[in-house]
JSON list of C-alpha atoms in Angstrom, two decimals:
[
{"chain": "Y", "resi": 1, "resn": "UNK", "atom": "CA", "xyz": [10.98, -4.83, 7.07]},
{"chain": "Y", "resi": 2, "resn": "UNK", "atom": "CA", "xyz": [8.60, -5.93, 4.39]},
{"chain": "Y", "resi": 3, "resn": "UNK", "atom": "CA", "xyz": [6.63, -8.65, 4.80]},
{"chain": "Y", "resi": 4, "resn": "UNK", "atom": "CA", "xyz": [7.24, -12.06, 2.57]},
{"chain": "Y", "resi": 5, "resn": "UNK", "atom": "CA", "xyz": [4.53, -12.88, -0.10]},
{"chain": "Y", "resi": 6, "resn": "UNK", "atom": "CA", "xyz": [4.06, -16.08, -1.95]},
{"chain": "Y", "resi": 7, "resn": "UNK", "atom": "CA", "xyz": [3.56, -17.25, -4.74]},
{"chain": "Y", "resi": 8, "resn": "UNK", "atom": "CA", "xyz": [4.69, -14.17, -7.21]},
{"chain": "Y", "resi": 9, "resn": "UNK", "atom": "CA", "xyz": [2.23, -15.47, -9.55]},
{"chain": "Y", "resi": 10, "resn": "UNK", "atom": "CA", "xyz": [-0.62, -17.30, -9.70]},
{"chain": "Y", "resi": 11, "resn": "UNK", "atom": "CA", "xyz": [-2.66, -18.24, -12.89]},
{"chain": "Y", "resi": 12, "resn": "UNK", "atom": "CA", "xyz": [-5.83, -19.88, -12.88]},
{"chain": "Y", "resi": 13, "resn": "UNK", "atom": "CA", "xyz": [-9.32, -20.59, -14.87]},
{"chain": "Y", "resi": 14, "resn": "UNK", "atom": "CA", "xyz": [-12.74, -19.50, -13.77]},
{"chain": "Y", "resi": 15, "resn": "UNK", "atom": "CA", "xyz": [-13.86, -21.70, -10.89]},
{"chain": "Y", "resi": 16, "resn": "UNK", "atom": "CA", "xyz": [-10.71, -22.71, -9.44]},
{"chain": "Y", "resi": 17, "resn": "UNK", "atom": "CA", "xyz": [-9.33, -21.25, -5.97]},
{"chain": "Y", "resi": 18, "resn": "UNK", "atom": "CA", "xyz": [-6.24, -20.01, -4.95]},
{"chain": "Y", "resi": 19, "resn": "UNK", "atom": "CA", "xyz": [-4.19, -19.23, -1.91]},
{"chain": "Y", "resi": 20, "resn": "UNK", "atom": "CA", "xyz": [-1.98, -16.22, -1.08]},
{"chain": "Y", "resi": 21, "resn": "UNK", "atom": "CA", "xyz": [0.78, -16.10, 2.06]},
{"chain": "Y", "resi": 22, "resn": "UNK", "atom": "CA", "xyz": [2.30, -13.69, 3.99]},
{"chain": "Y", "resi": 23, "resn": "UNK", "atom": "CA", "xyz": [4.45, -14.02, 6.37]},
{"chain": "Y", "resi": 24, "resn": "UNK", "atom": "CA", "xyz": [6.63, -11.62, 8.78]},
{"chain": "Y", "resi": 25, "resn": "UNK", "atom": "CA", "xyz": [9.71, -11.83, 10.57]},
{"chain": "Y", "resi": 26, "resn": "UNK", "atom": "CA", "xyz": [8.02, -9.45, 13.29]},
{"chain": "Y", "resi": 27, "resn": "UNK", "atom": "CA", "xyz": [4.95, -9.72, 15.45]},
{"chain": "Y", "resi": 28, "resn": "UNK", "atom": "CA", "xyz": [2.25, -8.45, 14.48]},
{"chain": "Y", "resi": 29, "resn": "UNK", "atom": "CA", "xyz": [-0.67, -6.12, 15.54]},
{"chain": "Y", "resi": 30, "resn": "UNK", "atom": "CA", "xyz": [-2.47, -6.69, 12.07]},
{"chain": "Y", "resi": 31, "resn": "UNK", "atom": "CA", "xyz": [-2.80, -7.49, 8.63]},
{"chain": "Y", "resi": 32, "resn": "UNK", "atom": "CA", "xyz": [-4.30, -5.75, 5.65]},
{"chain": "Y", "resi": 33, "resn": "UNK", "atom": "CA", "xyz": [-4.87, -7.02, 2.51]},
{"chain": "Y", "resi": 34, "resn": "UNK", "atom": "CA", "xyz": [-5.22, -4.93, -0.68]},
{"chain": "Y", "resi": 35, "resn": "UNK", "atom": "CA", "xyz": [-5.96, -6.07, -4.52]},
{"chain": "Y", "resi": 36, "resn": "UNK", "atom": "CA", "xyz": [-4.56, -3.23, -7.49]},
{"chain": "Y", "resi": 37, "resn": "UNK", "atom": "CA", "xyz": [-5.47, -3.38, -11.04]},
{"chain": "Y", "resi": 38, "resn": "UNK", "atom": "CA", "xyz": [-3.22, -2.80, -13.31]},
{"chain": "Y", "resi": 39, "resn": "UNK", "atom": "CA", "xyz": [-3.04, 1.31, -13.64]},
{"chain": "Y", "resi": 40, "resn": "UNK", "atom": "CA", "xyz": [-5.18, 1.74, -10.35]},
{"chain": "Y", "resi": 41, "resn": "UNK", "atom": "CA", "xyz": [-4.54, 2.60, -7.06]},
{"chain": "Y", "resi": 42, "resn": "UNK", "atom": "CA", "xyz": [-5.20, -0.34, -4.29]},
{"chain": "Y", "resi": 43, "resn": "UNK", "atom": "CA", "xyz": [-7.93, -1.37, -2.67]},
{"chain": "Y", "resi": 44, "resn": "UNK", "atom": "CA", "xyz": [-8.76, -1.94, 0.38]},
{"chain": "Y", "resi": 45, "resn": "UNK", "atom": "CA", "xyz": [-10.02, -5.53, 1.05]},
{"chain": "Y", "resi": 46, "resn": "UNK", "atom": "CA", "xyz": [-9.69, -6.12, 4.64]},
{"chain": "Y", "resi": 47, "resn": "UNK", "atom": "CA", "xyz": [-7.99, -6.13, 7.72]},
{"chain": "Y", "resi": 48, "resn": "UNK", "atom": "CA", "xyz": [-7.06, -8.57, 10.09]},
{"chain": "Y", "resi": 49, "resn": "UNK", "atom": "CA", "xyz": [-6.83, -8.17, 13.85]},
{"chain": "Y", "resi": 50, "resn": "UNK", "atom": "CA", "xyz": [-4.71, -10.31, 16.87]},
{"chain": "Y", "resi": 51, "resn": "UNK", "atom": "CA", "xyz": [-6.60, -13.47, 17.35]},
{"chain": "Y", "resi": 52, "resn": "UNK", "atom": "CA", "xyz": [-6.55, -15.48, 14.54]},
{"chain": "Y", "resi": 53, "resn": "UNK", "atom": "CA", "xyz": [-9.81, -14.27, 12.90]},
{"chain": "Y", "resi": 54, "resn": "UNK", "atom": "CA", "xyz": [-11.32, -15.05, 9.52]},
{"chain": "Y", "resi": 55, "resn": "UNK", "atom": "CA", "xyz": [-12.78, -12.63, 7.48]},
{"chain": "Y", "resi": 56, "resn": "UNK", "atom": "CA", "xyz": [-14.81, -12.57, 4.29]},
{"chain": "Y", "resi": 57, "resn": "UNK", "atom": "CA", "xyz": [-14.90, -10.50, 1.32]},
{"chain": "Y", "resi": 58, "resn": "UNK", "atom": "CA", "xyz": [-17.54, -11.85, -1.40]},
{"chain": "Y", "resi": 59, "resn": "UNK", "atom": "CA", "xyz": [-15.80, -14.97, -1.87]},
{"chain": "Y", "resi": 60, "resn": "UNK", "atom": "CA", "xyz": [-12.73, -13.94, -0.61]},
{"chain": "Y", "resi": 61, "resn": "UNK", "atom": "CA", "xyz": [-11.53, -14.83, 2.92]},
{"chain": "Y", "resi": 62, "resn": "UNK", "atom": "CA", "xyz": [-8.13, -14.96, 4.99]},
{"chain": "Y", "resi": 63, "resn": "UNK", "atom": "CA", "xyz": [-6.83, -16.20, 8.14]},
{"chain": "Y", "resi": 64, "resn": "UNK", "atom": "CA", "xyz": [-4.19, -14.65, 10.61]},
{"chain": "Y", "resi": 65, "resn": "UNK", "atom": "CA", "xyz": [-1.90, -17.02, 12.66]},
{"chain": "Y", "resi": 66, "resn": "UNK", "atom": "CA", "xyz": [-0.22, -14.35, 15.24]},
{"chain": "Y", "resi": 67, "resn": "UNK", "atom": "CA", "xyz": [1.93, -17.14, 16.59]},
{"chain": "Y", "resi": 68, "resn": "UNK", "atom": "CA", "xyz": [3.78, -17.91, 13.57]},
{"chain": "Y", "resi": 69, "resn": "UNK", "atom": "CA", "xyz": [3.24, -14.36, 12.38]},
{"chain": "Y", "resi": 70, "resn": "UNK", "atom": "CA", "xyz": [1.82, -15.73, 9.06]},
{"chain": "Y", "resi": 71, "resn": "UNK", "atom": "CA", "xyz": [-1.69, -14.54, 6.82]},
{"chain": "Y", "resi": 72, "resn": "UNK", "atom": "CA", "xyz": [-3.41, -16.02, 4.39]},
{"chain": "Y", "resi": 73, "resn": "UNK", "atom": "CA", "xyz": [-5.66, -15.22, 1.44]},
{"chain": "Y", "resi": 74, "resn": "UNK", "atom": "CA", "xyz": [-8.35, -17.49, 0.40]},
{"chain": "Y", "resi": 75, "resn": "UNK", "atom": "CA", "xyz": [-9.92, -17.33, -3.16]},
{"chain": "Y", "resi": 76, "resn": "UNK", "atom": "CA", "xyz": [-13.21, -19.35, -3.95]},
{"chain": "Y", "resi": 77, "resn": "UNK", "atom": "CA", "xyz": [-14.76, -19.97, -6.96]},
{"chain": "Y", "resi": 78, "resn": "UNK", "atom": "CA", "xyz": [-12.04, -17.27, -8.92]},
{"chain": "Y", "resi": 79, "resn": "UNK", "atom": "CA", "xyz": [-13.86, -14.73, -11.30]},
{"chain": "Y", "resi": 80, "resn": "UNK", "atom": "CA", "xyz": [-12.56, -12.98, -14.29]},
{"chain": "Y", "resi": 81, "resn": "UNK", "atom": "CA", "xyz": [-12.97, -9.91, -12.05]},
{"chain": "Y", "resi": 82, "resn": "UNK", "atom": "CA", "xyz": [-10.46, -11.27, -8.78]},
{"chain": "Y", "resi": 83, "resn": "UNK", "atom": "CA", "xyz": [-7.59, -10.95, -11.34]},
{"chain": "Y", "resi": 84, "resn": "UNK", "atom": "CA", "xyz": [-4.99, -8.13, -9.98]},
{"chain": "Y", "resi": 85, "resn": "UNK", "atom": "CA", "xyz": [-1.65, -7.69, -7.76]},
{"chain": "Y", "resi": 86, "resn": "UNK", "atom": "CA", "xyz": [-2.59, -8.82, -4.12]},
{"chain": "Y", "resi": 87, "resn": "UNK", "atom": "CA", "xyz": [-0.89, -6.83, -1.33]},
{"chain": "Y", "resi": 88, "resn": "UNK", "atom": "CA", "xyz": [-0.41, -7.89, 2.04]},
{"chain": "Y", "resi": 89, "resn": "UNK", "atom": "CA", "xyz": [0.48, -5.05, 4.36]},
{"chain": "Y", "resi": 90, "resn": "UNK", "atom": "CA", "xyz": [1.77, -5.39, 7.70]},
{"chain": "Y", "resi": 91, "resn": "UNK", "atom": "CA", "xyz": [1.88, -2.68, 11.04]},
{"chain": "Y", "resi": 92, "resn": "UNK", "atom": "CA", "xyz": [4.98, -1.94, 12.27]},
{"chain": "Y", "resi": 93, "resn": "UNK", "atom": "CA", "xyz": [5.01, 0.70, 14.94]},
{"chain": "Y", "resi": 94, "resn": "UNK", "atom": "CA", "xyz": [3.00, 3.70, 13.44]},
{"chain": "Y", "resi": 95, "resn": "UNK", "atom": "CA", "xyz": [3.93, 2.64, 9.75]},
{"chain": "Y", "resi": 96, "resn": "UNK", "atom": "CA", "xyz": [2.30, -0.06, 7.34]},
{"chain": "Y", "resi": 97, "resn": "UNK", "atom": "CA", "xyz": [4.88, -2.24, 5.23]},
{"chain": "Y", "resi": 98, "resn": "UNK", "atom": "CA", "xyz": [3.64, -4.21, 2.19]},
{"chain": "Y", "resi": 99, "resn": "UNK", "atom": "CA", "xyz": [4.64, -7.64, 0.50]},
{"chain": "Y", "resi": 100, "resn": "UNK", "atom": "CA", "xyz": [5.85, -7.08, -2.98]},
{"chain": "Y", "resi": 101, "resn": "UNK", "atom": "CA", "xyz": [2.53, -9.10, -3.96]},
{"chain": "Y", "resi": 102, "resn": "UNK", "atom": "CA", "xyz": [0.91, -11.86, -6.18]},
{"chain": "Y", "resi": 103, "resn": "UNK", "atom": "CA", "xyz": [-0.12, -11.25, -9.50]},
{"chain": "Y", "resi": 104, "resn": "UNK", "atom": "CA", "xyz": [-3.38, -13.27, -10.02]},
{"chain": "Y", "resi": 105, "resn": "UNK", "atom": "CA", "xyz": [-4.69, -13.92, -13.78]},
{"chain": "Y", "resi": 106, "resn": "UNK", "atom": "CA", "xyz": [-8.03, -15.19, -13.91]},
{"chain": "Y", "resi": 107, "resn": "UNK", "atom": "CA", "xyz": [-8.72, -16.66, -17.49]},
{"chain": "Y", "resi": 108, "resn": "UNK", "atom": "CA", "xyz": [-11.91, -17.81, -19.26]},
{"chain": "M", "resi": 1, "resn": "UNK", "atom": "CA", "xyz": [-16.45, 12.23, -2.39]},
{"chain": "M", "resi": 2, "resn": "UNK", "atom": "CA", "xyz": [-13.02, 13.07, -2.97]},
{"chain": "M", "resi": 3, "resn": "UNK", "atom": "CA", "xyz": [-11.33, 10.95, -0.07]},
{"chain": "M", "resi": 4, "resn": "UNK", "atom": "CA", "xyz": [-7.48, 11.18, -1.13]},
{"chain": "M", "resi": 5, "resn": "UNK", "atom": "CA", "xyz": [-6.53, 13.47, -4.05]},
{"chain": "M", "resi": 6, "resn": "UNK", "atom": "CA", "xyz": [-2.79, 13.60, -5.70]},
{"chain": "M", "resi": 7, "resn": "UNK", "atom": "CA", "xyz": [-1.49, 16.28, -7.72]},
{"chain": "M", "resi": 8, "resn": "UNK", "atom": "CA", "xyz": [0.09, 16.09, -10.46]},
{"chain": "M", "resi": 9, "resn": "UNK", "atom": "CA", "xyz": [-0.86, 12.57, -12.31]},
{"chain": "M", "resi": 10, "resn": "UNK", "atom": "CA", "xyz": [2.06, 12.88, -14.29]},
{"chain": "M", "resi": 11, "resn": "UNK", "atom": "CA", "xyz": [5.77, 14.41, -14.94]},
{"chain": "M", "resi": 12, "resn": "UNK", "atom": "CA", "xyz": [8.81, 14.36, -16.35]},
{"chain": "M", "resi": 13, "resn": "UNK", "atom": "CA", "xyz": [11.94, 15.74, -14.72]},
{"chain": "M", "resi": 14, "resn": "UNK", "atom": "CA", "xyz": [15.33, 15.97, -15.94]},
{"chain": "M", "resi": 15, "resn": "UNK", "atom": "CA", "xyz": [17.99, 14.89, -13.89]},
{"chain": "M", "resi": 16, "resn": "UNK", "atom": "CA", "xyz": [19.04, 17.82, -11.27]},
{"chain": "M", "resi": 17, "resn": "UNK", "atom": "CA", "xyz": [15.51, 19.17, -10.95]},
{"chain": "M", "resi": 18, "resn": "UNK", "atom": "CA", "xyz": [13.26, 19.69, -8.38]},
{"chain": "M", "resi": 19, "resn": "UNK", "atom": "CA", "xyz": [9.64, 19.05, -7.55]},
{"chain": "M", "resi": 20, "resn": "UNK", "atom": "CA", "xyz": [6.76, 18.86, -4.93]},
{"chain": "M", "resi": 21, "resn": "UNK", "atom": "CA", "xyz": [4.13, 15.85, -5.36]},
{"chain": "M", "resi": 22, "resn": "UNK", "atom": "CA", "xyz": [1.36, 17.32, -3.31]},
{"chain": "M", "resi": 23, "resn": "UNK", "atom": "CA", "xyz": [-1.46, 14.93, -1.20]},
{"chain": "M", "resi": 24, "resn": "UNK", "atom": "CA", "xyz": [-4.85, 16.28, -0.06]},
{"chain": "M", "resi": 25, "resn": "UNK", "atom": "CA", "xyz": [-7.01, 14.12, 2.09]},
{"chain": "M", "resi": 26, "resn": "UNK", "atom": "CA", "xyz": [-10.82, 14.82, 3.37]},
{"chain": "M", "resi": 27, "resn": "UNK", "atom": "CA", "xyz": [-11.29, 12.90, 5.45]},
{"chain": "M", "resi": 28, "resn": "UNK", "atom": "CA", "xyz": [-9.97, 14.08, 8.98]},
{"chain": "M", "resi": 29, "resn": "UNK", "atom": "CA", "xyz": [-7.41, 11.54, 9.06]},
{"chain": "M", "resi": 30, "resn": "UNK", "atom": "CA", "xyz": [-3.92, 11.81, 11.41]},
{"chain": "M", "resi": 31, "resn": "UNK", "atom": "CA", "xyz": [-2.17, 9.45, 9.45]},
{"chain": "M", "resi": 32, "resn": "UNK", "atom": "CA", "xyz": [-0.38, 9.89, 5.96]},
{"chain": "M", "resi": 33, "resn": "UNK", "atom": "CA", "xyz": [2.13, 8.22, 4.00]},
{"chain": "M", "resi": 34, "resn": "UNK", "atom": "CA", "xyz": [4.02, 7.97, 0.76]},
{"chain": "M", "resi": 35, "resn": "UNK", "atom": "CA", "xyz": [4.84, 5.30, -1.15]},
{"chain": "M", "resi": 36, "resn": "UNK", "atom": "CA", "xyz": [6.48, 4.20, -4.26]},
{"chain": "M", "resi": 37, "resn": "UNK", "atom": "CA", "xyz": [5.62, 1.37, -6.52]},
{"chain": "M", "resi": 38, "resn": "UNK", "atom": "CA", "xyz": [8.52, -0.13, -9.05]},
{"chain": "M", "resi": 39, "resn": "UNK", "atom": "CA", "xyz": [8.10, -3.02, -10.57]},
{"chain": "M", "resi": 40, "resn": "UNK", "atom": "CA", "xyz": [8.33, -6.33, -8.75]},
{"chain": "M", "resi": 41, "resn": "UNK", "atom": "CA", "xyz": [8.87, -4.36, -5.82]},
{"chain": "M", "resi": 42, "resn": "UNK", "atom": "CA", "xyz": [5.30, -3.84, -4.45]},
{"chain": "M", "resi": 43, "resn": "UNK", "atom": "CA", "xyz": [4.63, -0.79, -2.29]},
{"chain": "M", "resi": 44, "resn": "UNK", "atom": "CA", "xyz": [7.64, 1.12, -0.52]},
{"chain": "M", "resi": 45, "resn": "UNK", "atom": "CA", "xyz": [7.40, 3.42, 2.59]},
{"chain": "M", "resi": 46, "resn": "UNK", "atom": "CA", "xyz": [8.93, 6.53, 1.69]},
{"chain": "M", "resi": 47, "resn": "UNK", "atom": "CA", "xyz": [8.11, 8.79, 4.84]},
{"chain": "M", "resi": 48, "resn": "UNK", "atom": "CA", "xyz": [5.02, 8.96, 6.92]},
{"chain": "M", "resi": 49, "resn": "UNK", "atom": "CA", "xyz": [3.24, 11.48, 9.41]},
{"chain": "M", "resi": 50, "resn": "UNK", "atom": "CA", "xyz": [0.95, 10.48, 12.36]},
{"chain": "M", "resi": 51, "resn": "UNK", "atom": "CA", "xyz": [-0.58, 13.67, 12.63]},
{"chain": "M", "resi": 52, "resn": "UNK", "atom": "CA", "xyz": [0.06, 17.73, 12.02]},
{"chain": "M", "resi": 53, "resn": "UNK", "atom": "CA", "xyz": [3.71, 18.89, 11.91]},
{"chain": "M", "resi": 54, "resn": "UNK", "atom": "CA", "xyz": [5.13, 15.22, 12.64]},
{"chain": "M", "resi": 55, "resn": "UNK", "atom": "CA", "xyz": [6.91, 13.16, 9.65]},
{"chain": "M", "resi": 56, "resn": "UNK", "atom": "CA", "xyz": [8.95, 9.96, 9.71]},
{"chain": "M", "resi": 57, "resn": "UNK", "atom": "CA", "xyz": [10.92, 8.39, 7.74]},
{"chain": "M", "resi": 58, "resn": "UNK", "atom": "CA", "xyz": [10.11, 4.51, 6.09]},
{"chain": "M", "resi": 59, "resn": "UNK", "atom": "CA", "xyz": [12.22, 1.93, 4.33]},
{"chain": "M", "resi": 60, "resn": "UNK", "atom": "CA", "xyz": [13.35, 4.35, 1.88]},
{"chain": "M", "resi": 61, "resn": "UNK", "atom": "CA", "xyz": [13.62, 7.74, 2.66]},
{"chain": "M", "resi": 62, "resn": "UNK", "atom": "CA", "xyz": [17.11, 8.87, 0.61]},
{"chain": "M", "resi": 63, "resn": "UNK", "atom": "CA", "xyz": [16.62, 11.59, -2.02]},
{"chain": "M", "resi": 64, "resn": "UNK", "atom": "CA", "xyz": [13.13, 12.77, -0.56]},
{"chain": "M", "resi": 65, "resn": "UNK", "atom": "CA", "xyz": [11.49, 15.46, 2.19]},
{"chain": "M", "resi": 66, "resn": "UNK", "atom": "CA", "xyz": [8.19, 15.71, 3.50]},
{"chain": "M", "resi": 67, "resn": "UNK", "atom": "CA", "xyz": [6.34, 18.37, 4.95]},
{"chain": "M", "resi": 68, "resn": "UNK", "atom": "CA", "xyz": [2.49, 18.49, 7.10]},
{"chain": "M", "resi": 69, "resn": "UNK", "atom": "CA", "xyz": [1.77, 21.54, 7.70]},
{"chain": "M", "resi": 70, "resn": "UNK", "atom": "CA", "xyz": [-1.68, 21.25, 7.56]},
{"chain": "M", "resi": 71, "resn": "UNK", "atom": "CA", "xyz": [-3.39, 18.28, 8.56]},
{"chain": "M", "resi": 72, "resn": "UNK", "atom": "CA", "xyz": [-5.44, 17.63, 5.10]},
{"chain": "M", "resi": 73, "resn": "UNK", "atom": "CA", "xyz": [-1.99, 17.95, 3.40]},
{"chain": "M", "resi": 74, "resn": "UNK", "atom": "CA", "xyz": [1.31, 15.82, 3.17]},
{"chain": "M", "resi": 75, "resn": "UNK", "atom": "CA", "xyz": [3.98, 17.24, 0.78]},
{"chain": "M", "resi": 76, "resn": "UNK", "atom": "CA", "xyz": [6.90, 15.10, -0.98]},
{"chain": "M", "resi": 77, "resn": "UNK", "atom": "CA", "xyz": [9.77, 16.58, -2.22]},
{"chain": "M", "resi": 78, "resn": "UNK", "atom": "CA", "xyz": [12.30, 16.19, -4.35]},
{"chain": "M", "resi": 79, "resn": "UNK", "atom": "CA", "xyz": [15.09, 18.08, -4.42]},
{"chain": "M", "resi": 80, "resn": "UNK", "atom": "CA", "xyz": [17.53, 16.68, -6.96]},
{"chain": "M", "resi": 81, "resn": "UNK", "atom": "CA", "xyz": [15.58, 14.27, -8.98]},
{"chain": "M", "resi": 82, "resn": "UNK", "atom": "CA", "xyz": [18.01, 11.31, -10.19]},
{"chain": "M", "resi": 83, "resn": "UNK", "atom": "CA", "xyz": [16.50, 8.99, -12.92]},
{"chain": "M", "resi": 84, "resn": "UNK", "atom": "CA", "xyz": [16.44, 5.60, -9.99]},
{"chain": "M", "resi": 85, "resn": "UNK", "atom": "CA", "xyz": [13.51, 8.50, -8.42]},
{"chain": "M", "resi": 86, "resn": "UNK", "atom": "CA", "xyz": [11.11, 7.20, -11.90]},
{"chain": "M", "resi": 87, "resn": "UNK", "atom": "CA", "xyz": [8.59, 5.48, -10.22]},
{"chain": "M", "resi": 88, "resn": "UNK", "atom": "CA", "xyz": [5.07, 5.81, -9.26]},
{"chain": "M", "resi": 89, "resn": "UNK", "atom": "CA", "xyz": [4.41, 7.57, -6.40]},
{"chain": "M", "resi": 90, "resn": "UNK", "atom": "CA", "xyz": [1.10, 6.61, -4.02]},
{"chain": "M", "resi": 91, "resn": "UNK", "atom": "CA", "xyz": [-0.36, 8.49, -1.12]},
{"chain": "M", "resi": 92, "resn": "UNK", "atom": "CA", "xyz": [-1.97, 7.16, 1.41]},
{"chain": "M", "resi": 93, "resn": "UNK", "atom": "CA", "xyz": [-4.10, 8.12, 4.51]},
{"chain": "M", "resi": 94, "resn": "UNK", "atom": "CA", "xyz": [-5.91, 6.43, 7.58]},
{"chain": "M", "resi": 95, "resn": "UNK", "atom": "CA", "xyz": [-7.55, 7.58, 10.47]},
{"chain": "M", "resi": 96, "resn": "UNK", "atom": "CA", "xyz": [-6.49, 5.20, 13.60]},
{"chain": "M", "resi": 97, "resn": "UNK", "atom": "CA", "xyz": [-3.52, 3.83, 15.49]},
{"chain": "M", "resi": 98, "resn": "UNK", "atom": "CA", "xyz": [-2.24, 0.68, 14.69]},
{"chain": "M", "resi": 99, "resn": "UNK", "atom": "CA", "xyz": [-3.91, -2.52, 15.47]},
{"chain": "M", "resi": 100, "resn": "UNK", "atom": "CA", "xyz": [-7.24, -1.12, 14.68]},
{"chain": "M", "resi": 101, "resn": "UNK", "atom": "CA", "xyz": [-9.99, -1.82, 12.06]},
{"chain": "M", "resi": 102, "resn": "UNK", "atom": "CA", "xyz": [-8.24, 1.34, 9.92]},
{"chain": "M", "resi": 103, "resn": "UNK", "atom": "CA", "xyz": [-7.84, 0.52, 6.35]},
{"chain": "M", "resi": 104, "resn": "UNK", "atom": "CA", "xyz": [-5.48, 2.63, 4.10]},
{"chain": "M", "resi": 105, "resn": "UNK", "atom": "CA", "xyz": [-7.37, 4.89, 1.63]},
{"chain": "M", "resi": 106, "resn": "UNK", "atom": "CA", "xyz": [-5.05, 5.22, -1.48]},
{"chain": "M", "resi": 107, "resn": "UNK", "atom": "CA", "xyz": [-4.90, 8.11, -4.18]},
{"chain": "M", "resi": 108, "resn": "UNK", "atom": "CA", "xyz": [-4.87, 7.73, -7.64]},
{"chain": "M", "resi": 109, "resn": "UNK", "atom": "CA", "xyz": [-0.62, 7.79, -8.11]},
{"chain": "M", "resi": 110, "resn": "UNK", "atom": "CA", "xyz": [1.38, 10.70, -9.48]},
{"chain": "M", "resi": 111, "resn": "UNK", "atom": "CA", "xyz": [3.85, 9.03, -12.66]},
{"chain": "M", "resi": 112, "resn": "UNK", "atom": "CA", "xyz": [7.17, 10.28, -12.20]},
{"chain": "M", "resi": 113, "resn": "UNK", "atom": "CA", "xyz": [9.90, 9.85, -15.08]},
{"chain": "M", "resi": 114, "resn": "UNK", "atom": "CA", "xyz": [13.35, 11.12, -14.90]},
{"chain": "M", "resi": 115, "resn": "UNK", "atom": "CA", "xyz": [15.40, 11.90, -17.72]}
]
């Protein structure tokens, strides 16, 4: 089952933040998070493991609430350069499942 | 460097035909999967393998085959192409079990169109 991604879309000028969700109907053992450009394959931006970690990615970050099976992208400080589709993926036995992601415009 | 390479980048297929997308990783990894990206749809598990001679099917495996023969190589099929196959098709590979610091690595996409 894929996971549940919101907002679609998010626009926003340079210097303001933004905040991406993900949440599953499943436990889970992880989440991933991915940005794609538009004609490019995704990138990896980082995982998340059980134990509701934060990580950090330039001035990206997210959060990972195993209880209520939920993620969350941070964006700080948005660049011209964060704007993309933003995947969350999500483990489910030996397979990875990913949100049908957020399309983030950064404009000048 | 080549990490995960997909051949070919494009195609177009007329409705009946057939066709192998072909996915060649370097990097020793057990784990491969295909996806397909529509729009609004994100990323869709086609099939998967966790490791040489094993495949698996994902959220939509209808219309498709796989094949890993080798370990560096994960095959996708298609043996009738129908024009709701147009898509673009992603491979994927990764080296550890799940719950593990393992990112994907993607390739660069193979554009399928069927007429």
């Amino acid at each position: 089952q894929q996971p549940v991604q919101s907002p679609q879309a998010v626009i926003l000028r340079e210097g303001e933040d933004a905040v991406i969700n993900c949440s599953s109907s499943k436990a889970l053992y992880s989440v991933h998070w991915y940005r794609q450009k538009h004609g490019e394959a995704p990138v990896f931006l980082m995982i998340l493991l059980k134990g509701g970690e934060q990580k950090g990615h330039e001035k990206i970050s997210a959060s990972f609430n195993e209880k209520k099976q939920q993620s969350s992208l941070y964006l700080t400080a948005s660049q011209l350069s964060y704007s993309g589709t933003y995947f969350c993926g999500t483990e489910e036995d030996n397979d990875m499942r990913f949100g049908a992601g957020t399309r983030l415009t950064v404009k000048p | 460097n080549a990490g995960v390479t997909q051949t070919p980048k494009f195609r177009v297929l007329k409705t009946g035909q057939s066709m192998t997308l072909l996915c060649a990783q370097d990097m020793n990894h057990e784990y491969m999967y295909w996806y397909r990206q529509d729009p609004g749809m994100g990323l869709r598990l086609i099939h998967y393998s966790v490791g040489e001679g094993t495949t698996a099917k994902g959220e939509v495996p209808d219309g498709y085959n796989v094949s890993r023969l080798k370990k560096q190589n994960f095959l996708l099929g298609l043996e009738s192409a129908a024009p709701s196959q147009t898509s673009v098709y992603f491979c994927a590979s990764s080296s550890l079990r799940q719950g593990t610091n393992s990112p994907l690595h993607f390739g660069n996409g193979t554009r399928l169109t069927v007429t």
